[in-house]
PDB file of C-alpha atoms and ligand atoms in Angstrom:
ATOM      1  CA  MET H   1      -3.217   8.529  14.232  1.00 83.00           C
ATOM      2  CA  PHE H   2      -3.979  10.542  11.075  1.00 97.00           C
ATOM      3  CA  CYS H   3      -5.283  13.314  13.427  1.00 97.00           C
ATOM      4  CA  ARG H   4      -1.709  13.500  14.654  1.00 97.00           C
ATOM      5  CA  ILE H   5      -0.433  13.958  11.140  1.00 97.00           C
ATOM      6  CA  VAL H   6      -3.147  16.661  10.637  1.00 97.00           C
ATOM      7  CA  ALA H   7      -1.967  18.363  13.728  1.00 96.00           C
ATOM      8  CA  GLY H   8       1.597  18.165  12.607  1.00 96.00           C
ATOM      9  CA  GLU H   9       2.597  16.103  15.620  1.00 97.00           C
ATOM     10  CA  LEU H  10       3.655  13.223  13.359  1.00 97.00           C
ATOM     11  CA  PRO H  11       5.790  13.801  10.259  1.00 97.00           C
ATOM     12  CA  ALA H  12       4.479  12.929   6.818  1.00 97.00           C
ATOM     13  CA  GLU H  13       5.411  13.702   3.216  1.00 97.00           C
ATOM     14  CA  VAL H  14       2.563  16.137   2.427  1.00 96.00           C
ATOM     15  CA  VAL H  15       1.538  16.584  -1.244  1.00 98.00           C
ATOM     16  CA  HIS H  16      -1.514  18.726  -0.744  1.00 96.00           C
ATOM     17  CA  GLU H  17      -3.104  20.731   2.111  1.00 97.00           C
ATOM     18  CA  ASP H  18      -6.173  22.854   2.317  1.00 97.00           C
ATOM     19  CA  ALA H  19      -8.475  23.991   4.983  1.00 97.00           C
ATOM     20  CA  ALA H  20     -10.431  20.656   4.990  1.00 97.00           C
ATOM     21  CA  THR H  21      -8.109  17.956   3.574  1.00 98.00           C
ATOM     22  CA  LEU H  22      -4.643  16.712   3.838  1.00 97.00           C
ATOM     23  CA  ALA H  23      -2.898  14.390   1.200  1.00 97.00           C
ATOM     24  CA  PHE H  24       0.365  12.648   2.064  1.00 97.00           C
ATOM     25  CA  LEU H  25       2.421   9.601   1.172  1.00 97.00           C
ATOM     26  CA  ASP H  26       1.550   6.281   2.700  1.00 96.00           C
ATOM     27  CA  HIS H  27       4.507   5.219   4.713  1.00 97.00           C
ATOM     28  CA  ARG H  28       4.107   1.538   3.647  1.00 96.00           C
ATOM     29  CA  PRO H  29       3.362   2.077   0.015  1.00 96.00           C
ATOM     30  CA  LEU H  30       2.005  -0.589  -2.299  1.00 96.00           C
ATOM     31  CA  PHE H  31       3.964   1.245  -4.997  1.00 96.00           C
ATOM     32  CA  ARG H  32       6.148   4.318  -4.461  1.00 96.00           C
ATOM     33  CA  GLY H  33       3.988   7.419  -4.780  1.00 96.00           C
ATOM     34  CA  HIS H  34       1.008   5.744  -3.012  1.00 97.00           C
ATOM     35  CA  VAL H  35      -0.994   8.663  -1.566  1.00 97.00           C
ATOM     36  CA  LEU H  36      -3.640   8.838   1.248  1.00 97.00           C
ATOM     37  CA  LEU H  37      -6.264  11.608   1.228  1.00 98.00           C
ATOM     38  CA  VAL H  38      -7.855  12.486   4.535  1.00 98.00           C
ATOM     39  CA  PRO H  39     -10.307  14.957   5.797  1.00 98.00           C
ATOM     40  CA  LYS H  40      -8.833  16.980   8.661  1.00 97.00           C
ATOM     41  CA  ALA H  41     -11.973  16.398  10.754  1.00 97.00           C
ATOM     42  CA  HIS H  42     -11.889  13.096  12.438  1.00 97.00           C
ATOM     43  CA  LEU H  43     -14.503  10.943  10.443  1.00 97.00           C
ATOM     44  CA  THR H  44     -14.219   7.191  10.309  1.00 98.00           C
ATOM     45  CA  VAL H  45     -15.998   5.916   7.126  1.00 98.00           C
ATOM     46  CA  LEU H  46     -17.007   7.423   3.783  1.00 98.00           C
ATOM     47  CA  SER H  47     -20.651   7.733   4.795  1.00 97.00           C
ATOM     48  CA  ASP H  48     -19.652  10.050   7.702  1.00 98.00           C
ATOM     49  CA  LEU H  49     -18.412  12.643   5.183  1.00 98.00           C
ATOM     50  CA  PRO H  50     -21.044  15.623   5.219  1.00 97.00           C
ATOM     51  CA  ALA H  51     -22.758  16.060   1.904  1.00 97.00           C
ATOM     52  CA  ASP H  52     -21.207  19.466   1.310  1.00 97.00           C
ATOM     53  CA  ARG H  53     -17.693  17.886   1.637  1.00 97.00           C
ATOM     54  CA  VAL H  54     -18.276  14.996  -0.739  1.00 98.00           C
ATOM     55  CA  GLY H  55     -17.910  17.100  -3.930  1.00 98.00           C
ATOM     56  CA  PRO H  56     -14.624  18.794  -2.929  1.00 97.00           C
ATOM     57  CA  TYR H  57     -13.203  15.549  -1.489  1.00 98.00           C
ATOM     58  CA  PHE H  58     -13.725  13.616  -4.688  1.00 98.00           C
ATOM     59  CA  THR H  59     -12.706  16.545  -6.915  1.00 98.00           C
ATOM     60  CA  LEU H  60      -9.481  16.437  -5.069  1.00 97.00           C
ATOM     61  CA  ALA H  61      -9.292  12.628  -5.398  1.00 98.00           C
ATOM     62  CA  GLN H  62      -9.594  13.102  -9.181  1.00 98.00           C
ATOM     63  CA  ARG H  63      -6.814  15.727  -9.156  1.00 97.00           C
ATOM     64  CA  LEU H  64      -4.576  13.459  -7.137  1.00 97.00           C
ATOM     65  CA  GLN H  65      -5.433  10.577  -9.544  1.00 96.00           C
ATOM     66  CA  ARG H  66      -4.262  12.601 -12.508  1.00 96.00           C
ATOM     67  CA  ALA H  67      -1.199  13.962 -10.558  1.00 97.00           C
ATOM     68  CA  VAL H  68      -0.120  10.564  -9.521  1.00 96.00           C
ATOM     69  CA  GLU H  69      -0.553   9.195 -13.003  1.00 96.00           C
ATOM     70  CA  ASP H  70       0.973  12.145 -14.892  1.00 96.00           C
ATOM     71  CA  GLY H  71       3.618  13.078 -12.314  1.00 96.00           C
ATOM     72  CA  LEU H  72       4.951   9.546 -12.005  1.00 96.00           C
ATOM     73  CA  GLY H  73       4.379   8.397 -15.515  1.00 96.00           C
ATOM     74  CA  ALA H  74       2.055   5.623 -14.288  1.00 97.00           C
ATOM     75  CA  ASP H  75      -0.116   3.690 -16.761  1.00 98.00           C
ATOM     76  CA  GLY H  76      -3.114   3.907 -14.397  1.00 97.00           C
ATOM     77  CA  SER H  77      -4.045   3.920 -10.737  1.00 97.00           C
ATOM     78  CA  MET H  78      -6.242   2.226  -8.154  1.00 97.00           C
ATOM     79  CA  ILE H  79      -8.611   4.309  -5.843  1.00 97.00           C
ATOM     80  CA  LEU H  80      -9.632   2.466  -2.741  1.00 97.00           C
ATOM     81  CA  ILE H  81     -11.458   3.109   0.556  1.00 98.00           C
ATOM     82  CA  ASN H  82     -11.775   0.570   3.305  1.00 97.00           C
ATOM     83  CA  ASN H  83     -14.596   1.040   5.604  1.00 98.00           C
ATOM     84  CA  ILE H  84     -14.195  -0.841   8.919  1.00 98.00           C
ATOM     85  CA  ILE H  85     -13.164  -4.164   7.395  1.00 96.00           C
ATOM     86  CA  SER H  86      -9.522  -4.025   6.344  1.00 94.00           C
ATOM     87  CA  GLN H  87      -9.432  -0.562   7.674  1.00 97.00           C
ATOM     88  CA  SER H  88      -6.294  -0.358   9.870  1.00 96.00           C
ATOM     89  CA  VAL H  89      -6.615   3.333  10.723  1.00 97.00           C
ATOM     90  CA  PRO H  90     -10.163   4.383  11.854  1.00 97.00           C
ATOM     91  CA  HIS H  91      -9.990   7.793  10.151  1.00 98.00           C
ATOM     92  CA  LEU H  92     -11.433   8.055   6.621  1.00 98.00           C
ATOM     93  CA  HIS H  93      -8.685   7.787   4.009  1.00 98.00           C
ATOM     94  CA  LEU H  94      -8.790   7.368   0.186  1.00 98.00           C
ATOM     95  CA  HIS H  95      -5.839   5.582  -1.385  1.00 98.00           C
ATOM     96  CA  VAL H  96      -4.514   6.795  -4.674  1.00 97.00           C
ATOM     97  CA  ILE H  97      -2.099   4.127  -5.826  1.00 97.00           C
ATOM     98  CA  PRO H  98      -0.040   4.312  -8.996  1.00 97.00           C
ATOM     99  CA  ARG H  99      -0.296   1.253 -11.263  1.00 97.00           C
ATOM    100  CA  HIS H 100       1.771   0.133 -14.151  1.00 97.00           C
ATOM    101  CA  LYS H 101       1.148  -2.579 -16.606  1.00 97.00           C
ATOM    102  CA  LYS H 102       2.529  -5.965 -15.325  1.00 96.00           C
ATOM    103  CA  ASP H 103       3.443  -4.398 -11.957  1.00 97.00           C
ATOM    104  CA  GLY H 104       2.889  -7.724 -10.272  1.00 95.00           C
ATOM    105  CA  LEU H 105       0.282  -6.546  -7.745  1.00 94.00           C
ATOM    106  CA  ARG H 106      -1.652  -9.511  -6.570  1.00 89.00           C
ATOM    107  CA  PHE H 107      -5.064  -8.056  -6.046  1.00 82.00           C
ATOM    108  CA  TRP H 108      -7.715 -10.766  -5.883  1.00 84.00           C
ATOM    109  CA  LEU H 109     -11.347  -9.964  -5.124  1.00 87.00           C
ATOM    110  CA  GLY H 110     -12.559 -13.297  -4.156  1.00 90.00           C
ATOM    111  CA  PRO H 111     -13.975 -15.850  -3.579  1.00 93.00           C
ATOM    112  CA  ARG H 112     -17.120 -14.890  -5.302  1.00 94.00           C
ATOM    113  CA  HIS H 113     -20.526 -15.809  -3.952  1.00 96.00           C
ATOM    114  CA  PRO H 114     -23.003 -16.370  -6.720  1.00 97.00           C
ATOM    115  CA  TYR H 115     -26.765 -15.866  -6.444  1.00 98.00           C
ATOM    116  CA  ASP H 116     -28.929 -18.895  -6.120  1.00 98.00           C
ATOM    117  CA  ALA H 117     -32.555 -19.971  -5.611  1.00 98.00           C
ATOM    118  CA  GLU H 118     -32.339 -19.035  -1.873  1.00 97.00           C
ATOM    119  CA  HIS H 119     -30.417 -15.911  -2.490  1.00 97.00           C
ATOM    120  CA  THR H 120     -31.823 -14.224  -5.571  1.00 97.00           C
ATOM    121  CA  PRO H 121     -30.435 -11.008  -7.007  1.00 97.00           C
ATOM    122  CA  GLN H 122     -33.957  -9.503  -6.643  1.00 98.00           C
ATOM    123  CA  SER H 123     -34.074 -10.165  -2.837  1.00 97.00           C
ATOM    124  CA  TYR H 124     -30.653  -8.467  -2.447  1.00 97.00           C
ATOM    125  CA  ALA H 125     -31.533  -5.550  -4.746  1.00 97.00           C
ATOM    126  CA  ASP H 126     -34.894  -5.222  -2.809  1.00 97.00           C
ATOM    127  CA  ARG H 127     -32.990  -4.838   0.554  1.00 96.00           C
ATOM    128  CA  ILE H 128     -30.659  -2.256  -0.877  1.00 96.00           C
ATOM    129  CA  ARG H 129     -33.493  -0.340  -2.544  1.00 95.00           C
ATOM    130  CA  ARG H 130     -35.493  -0.342   0.769  1.00 97.00           C
ATOM    131  CA  ALA H 131     -32.382   0.991   2.686  1.00 94.00           C
ATOM    132  CA  LEU H 132     -31.874   3.653  -0.010  1.00 93.00           C
ATOM    133  CA  THR H 133     -35.539   4.738   0.366  1.00 94.00           C
ATOM    134  CA  ASP H 134     -35.295   4.671   4.258  1.00 89.00           C
ATOM    135  CA  GLY H 135     -31.863   6.348   4.374  1.00 74.00           C
TER     136      GLY H 135
HETATM  137  P1  DGP V 201      -5.965   0.839   5.316  1.00 53.59           P
HETATM  138  O1  DGP V 201      -5.574  -0.616   5.290  1.00 53.59           O
HETATM  139  O2  DGP V 201      -6.993   1.129   4.210  1.00 53.59           O
HETATM  140  O3  DGP V 201      -6.447   1.230   6.761  1.00 53.59           O
HETATM  141  O4  DGP V 201      -4.680   1.645   5.013  1.00 53.59           O
HETATM  142  C1  DGP V 201      -4.038   2.319   6.033  1.00 53.59           C
HETATM  143  C2  DGP V 201      -2.754   2.909   5.339  1.00 53.59           C
HETATM  144  O5  DGP V 201      -2.181   3.866   6.221  1.00 53.59           O
HETATM  145  C3  DGP V 201      -1.701   1.738   5.298  1.00 53.59           C
HETATM  146  O6  DGP V 201      -1.341   1.548   3.884  1.00 53.59           O
HETATM  147  C4  DGP V 201      -0.391   2.319   6.008  1.00 53.59           C
HETATM  148  C5  DGP V 201      -0.714   3.770   6.214  1.00 53.59           C
HETATM  149  N1  DGP V 201      -0.296   4.440   7.474  1.00 53.59           N
HETATM  150  C6  DGP V 201      -0.585   3.936   8.644  1.00 53.59           C
HETATM  151  N2  DGP V 201      -0.012   4.772   9.633  1.00 53.59           N
HETATM  152  C7  DGP V 201       0.596   5.745   8.916  1.00 53.59           C
HETATM  153  C8  DGP V 201       1.402   6.844   9.337  1.00 53.59           C
HETATM  154  O7  DGP V 201       1.564   7.053  10.458  1.00 53.59           O
HETATM  155  N3  DGP V 201       1.941   7.631   8.387  1.00 53.59           N
HETATM  156  C9  DGP V 201       1.735   7.330   7.057  1.00 53.59           C
HETATM  157  N4  DGP V 201       2.285   8.225   6.198  1.00 53.59           N
HETATM  158  N5  DGP V 201       1.028   6.355   6.614  1.00 53.59           N
HETATM  159  C10 DGP V 201       0.423   5.519   7.484  1.00 53.59           C
END
């Protein structure tokens, strides 16, 4: 679907375009001015982004963060990427969402799953460290 916006087949309120990326307003904004930043190439999740695109992509995300905050007079912002779970569009997109103090957003990260004797922090860290070494 975002490929169709990139191709110009579907309309969108574009705020930035360059050879590799497009940024446009989310059509169902959490708050007005909610921006989506997408690579033009069809990639699904963050880890699909080629290493040489990561820097430019996140540099642009930083610029958009400042532009959304400064341009809209927001107190802050939320940057979010869903990978597979909660990802309703299977084309990598980074959300830049303006936030205001007491804006009423109910954003609850929970329930939490504490470590215990059977599930130690060390065993989880070991698995991640091994995957980092293998990857
Ligand atoms: P996510 O839940 O992370 O997959 O967020 C996808 C967002 O994309 C969601 O907030 C709505 C937005 N969206 C979906 N389809 C379109 C579209 O065709 N145009 C625009 N502008 N936004 C879209």
